[in-house]
């Protein structure tokens, strides 16, 4: 019990004193995960809306594949990105392997299907309400998608939030493509795995506290920005 208590105390001390290593790792984690979330949202939200609005023969198959990709194993994604950007791979000349950019690419591949699938579900319900109105106004498909994305923006924030939560907690893929290099590609999840393996539970716990805190702060921030709290109700 004493060792656990000491570990928690030391972890709290590291967080309270803004330990330089802790701050550096947290900053890189936010940069990578937020960057991946923005890119994936720019791809996934319009894709989800497009699937909700358009009807074509293979639509059900595409939706089924998109839903299946939500469970895409991260280590497989990491392996794919590693092969593509390794020296012998087709994009090896870019020299992106073991860089934050490669980590962002891996996270984008992982979370885009999640964001697109959640967005599709939200937009499909909204499209059922707006269908007759937009058809009567003779809106083009692009105008329909823009309208649905704008009116459903608060619900769509949930899709982006789900993607961010998946990205910030990812470890397998970014360990493969990032290498967990100190002061270069070490993020919260990979640092937790490393410190736990070393037996440095105080730092591992501190990193865990920060990871949980970031998830809570992002949720609160999105609710505040989107003004979803009205009349003391969420």
Coordinates of C-alpha atoms in Angstrom, one line a residue:
X1 CA 0.0 0.0 0.0
X2 CA 2.8 2.4 0.8
X3 CA 4.4 1.9 -2.6
X4 CA 1.1 2.5 -4.3
X5 CA 0.6 5.6 -2.2
X6 CA 4.1 6.9 -2.9
X7 CA 3.6 6.3 -6.6
X8 CA 0.4 8.2 -6.7
X9 CA 2.0 11.1 -4.7
X10 CA 5.0 11.2 -7.0
X11 CA 2.7 11.1 -10.0
X12 CA 0.6 14.0 -8.6
X13 CA 3.8 15.9 -7.9
X14 CA 5.0 15.5 -11.5
X15 CA 1.7 16.8 -12.9
X16 CA 1.5 19.7 -10.4
X17 CA 5.1 20.8 -11.1
X18 CA 4.7 20.5 -14.9
X19 CA 7.6 18.1 -15.3
X20 CA 9.4 19.1 -18.6
X21 CA 9.4 15.5 -20.0
X22 CA 5.7 15.2 -19.1
X23 CA 4.9 18.5 -20.8
X24 CA 6.9 17.6 -23.9
X25 CA 5.2 14.2 -24.3
X26 CA 1.8 15.7 -23.8
X27 CA 2.3 18.5 -26.3
X28 CA 3.4 16.0 -29.0
X29 CA 0.4 13.8 -28.2
X30 CA -1.9 16.7 -28.7
X31 CA -0.2 17.8 -31.9
X32 CA -0.4 14.4 -33.4
X33 CA -3.9 13.4 -32.3
X34 CA -5.5 16.8 -33.0
X35 CA -3.9 17.0 -36.4
X36 CA -5.1 13.5 -37.3
X37 CA -8.6 14.3 -36.0
X38 CA -8.8 17.5 -38.1
X39 CA -7.7 15.7 -41.3
X40 CA -9.9 12.7 -40.6
X41 CA -12.9 15.0 -40.0
X42 CA -12.3 16.8 -43.2
X43 CA -12.5 13.4 -45.0
X44 CA -15.0 11.5 -42.8
X45 CA -17.7 14.1 -42.2
X46 CA -18.4 14.9 -45.9
X47 CA -18.1 11.2 -46.7
X48 CA -20.7 10.3 -44.1
X49 CA -23.0 13.0 -45.4
X50 CA -22.5 11.9 -49.0
X51 CA -23.4 8.3 -48.2
X52 CA -26.6 9.5 -46.4
X53 CA -27.7 11.7 -49.3
X54 CA -26.8 9.6 -52.4
X55 CA -28.4 6.3 -53.5
X56 CA -26.3 4.0 -55.8
X57 CA -26.2 0.2 -56.4
X58 CA -23.3 -0.6 -54.1
X59 CA -24.3 1.8 -51.4
X60 CA -25.1 -0.9 -48.8
X61 CA -21.8 -2.7 -49.5
X62 CA -19.8 0.6 -49.1
X63 CA -21.6 1.3 -45.8
X64 CA -21.0 -2.3 -44.6
X65 CA -17.3 -2.0 -45.5
X66 CA -17.1 1.4 -43.7
X67 CA -18.6 0.0 -40.6
X68 CA -16.2 -3.0 -40.7
X69 CA -13.2 -0.7 -41.0
X70 CA -14.2 0.8 -37.6
X71 CA -12.6 -2.3 -36.1
X72 CA -9.5 -2.2 -38.2
X73 CA -6.6 -3.6 -36.1
X74 CA -4.2 -0.7 -35.4
X75 CA -1.1 -3.0 -35.6
X76 CA -2.2 -3.9 -39.2
X77 CA -2.5 -0.2 -40.0
X78 CA 0.9 0.4 -38.5
X79 CA 2.4 -2.4 -40.5
X80 CA 0.8 -1.1 -43.8
X81 CA 2.1 2.4 -43.2
X82 CA 5.5 1.1 -42.2
X83 CA 5.8 -0.9 -45.4
X84 CA 4.7 2.1 -47.5
X85 CA 7.2 4.5 -46.0
X86 CA 10.1 2.2 -45.3
X87 CA 13.2 2.7 -47.4
X88 CA 12.2 -0.1 -49.8
X89 CA 8.6 1.1 -49.9
X90 CA 7.0 3.2 -52.6
X91 CA 7.1 6.3 -50.5
X92 CA 10.4 5.6 -48.7
X93 CA 12.0 8.5 -50.6
X94 CA 9.9 10.9 -48.5
X95 CA 11.8 9.9 -45.3
X96 CA 8.6 10.1 -43.1
X97 CA 9.0 6.8 -41.2
X98 CA 9.7 7.4 -37.4
X99 CA 8.4 10.9 -37.6
X100 CA 5.2 12.6 -36.2
X101 CA 3.9 12.8 -39.7
X102 CA 3.9 9.1 -40.1
X103 CA 2.0 8.8 -36.8
X104 CA -0.6 11.3 -38.0
X105 CA -1.0 9.3 -41.3
X106 CA -1.6 6.1 -39.3
X107 CA -4.1 7.7 -37.0
X108 CA -6.0 9.2 -39.9
X109 CA -6.4 5.8 -41.4
X110 CA -7.6 4.4 -38.1
X111 CA -10.1 7.1 -37.2
X112 CA -11.5 8.2 -40.5
X113 CA -13.9 5.2 -40.8
X114 CA -15.1 5.9 -37.2
X115 CA -15.8 9.5 -37.9
X116 CA -17.5 8.8 -41.3
X117 CA -19.7 6.0 -39.8
X118 CA -20.9 8.1 -36.9
X119 CA -21.5 11.0 -39.2
X120 CA -23.4 8.9 -41.6
X121 CA -25.8 7.7 -38.8
X122 CA -26.3 11.3 -37.6
X123 CA -26.8 12.8 -41.1
X124 CA -29.1 9.9 -42.2
X125 CA -31.6 10.9 -39.5
X126 CA -31.3 14.6 -40.4
X127 CA -31.8 13.8 -44.1
X128 CA -35.1 12.1 -43.3
X129 CA -36.4 15.4 -41.9
X130 CA -34.9 17.7 -44.6
X131 CA -35.5 15.5 -47.6
X132 CA -38.7 16.9 -48.9
X133 CA -37.7 20.5 -48.2
X134 CA -34.4 20.3 -50.0
X135 CA -35.9 18.4 -52.9
X136 CA -38.6 21.0 -53.3
X137 CA -36.0 23.8 -53.3
X138 CA -34.2 21.9 -56.0
X139 CA -30.9 22.0 -54.1
X140 CA -27.9 20.3 -55.7
X141 CA -26.3 17.3 -54.0
X142 CA -23.4 19.6 -52.9
X143 CA -25.9 22.1 -51.4
X144 CA -27.7 19.3 -49.6
X145 CA -24.5 18.0 -48.1
X146 CA -23.4 21.5 -47.0
X147 CA -26.8 22.2 -45.4
X148 CA -26.9 18.9 -43.6
X149 CA -23.3 19.3 -42.3
X150 CA -24.1 22.8 -41.0
X151 CA -27.4 22.0 -39.4
X152 CA -26.0 18.8 -37.9
X153 CA -22.7 20.4 -36.7
X154 CA -23.3 19.8 -33.0
X155 CA -24.1 16.2 -33.5
X156 CA -21.2 15.8 -35.8
X157 CA -18.8 17.1 -33.1
X158 CA -19.6 13.8 -31.4
X159 CA -18.1 12.0 -34.4
X160 CA -14.9 14.0 -34.3
X161 CA -14.7 13.6 -30.5
X162 CA -15.0 9.8 -31.0
X163 CA -12.2 10.0 -33.5
X164 CA -10.0 12.0 -31.2
X165 CA -10.6 9.7 -28.3
X166 CA -9.5 6.8 -30.4
X167 CA -6.5 8.7 -31.7
X168 CA -5.2 9.9 -28.3
X169 CA -5.4 6.4 -26.9
X170 CA -3.7 4.6 -29.8
X171 CA -0.5 2.8 -29.1
X172 CA 0.0 -0.1 -31.5
X173 CA 0.2 1.7 -34.8
X174 CA 2.2 4.7 -33.7
X175 CA 4.6 2.5 -31.8
X176 CA 5.4 0.8 -35.2
X177 CA 5.6 3.8 -37.4
X178 CA 6.9 6.3 -34.7
X179 CA 9.4 4.1 -32.9
X180 CA 8.8 5.7 -29.5
X181 CA 11.9 7.9 -29.9
X182 CA 12.7 10.1 -27.0
X183 CA 12.2 13.8 -27.7
X184 CA 11.0 13.0 -31.2
X185 CA 8.0 10.5 -31.4
X186 CA 7.3 9.6 -27.8
X187 CA 3.6 10.2 -27.0
X188 CA 1.5 9.6 -23.9
X189 CA 0.5 6.0 -24.7
X190 CA 3.9 4.8 -25.8
X191 CA 5.5 6.5 -22.9
X192 CA 3.1 4.8 -20.5
X193 CA 4.0 1.4 -22.0
X194 CA 7.7 2.2 -21.7
X195 CA 7.7 3.6 -18.2
X196 CA 5.6 0.7 -17.0
X197 CA 8.1 -1.8 -18.5
X198 CA 10.9 0.1 -16.7
X199 CA 9.1 -0.1 -13.4
X200 CA 8.8 3.8 -13.3
X201 CA 5.2 3.7 -12.0
X202 CA 5.2 7.3 -10.8
X203 CA 5.8 8.7 -14.3
X204 CA 3.5 6.1 -15.9
X205 CA 0.7 7.1 -13.5
X206 CA 1.4 10.8 -14.1
X207 CA 1.1 10.2 -17.9
X208 CA -2.1 8.3 -17.3
X209 CA -3.5 11.2 -15.2
X210 CA -2.8 13.6 -18.1
X211 CA -4.3 11.3 -20.6
X212 CA -7.6 11.0 -18.7
X213 CA -7.5 14.7 -18.0
X214 CA -7.2 15.5 -21.7
X215 CA -10.1 13.4 -22.6
X216 CA -12.3 15.2 -20.0
X217 CA -11.1 18.7 -21.0
X218 CA -11.8 18.0 -24.7
X219 CA -15.3 16.8 -23.9
X220 CA -16.0 19.9 -21.8
X221 CA -14.4 22.2 -24.4
X222 CA -16.6 20.8 -27.1
X223 CA -19.8 21.1 -25.1
X224 CA -18.9 24.7 -24.2
X225 CA -18.0 25.7 -27.8
X226 CA -21.1 24.0 -29.3
X227 CA -23.3 25.4 -26.5
X228 CA -25.0 22.1 -25.9
X229 CA -25.6 22.9 -22.3
X230 CA -28.7 24.9 -22.1
X231 CA -31.0 25.5 -19.1
X232 CA -28.7 23.5 -16.8
X233 CA -29.2 20.4 -19.0
X234 CA -26.8 18.6 -21.3

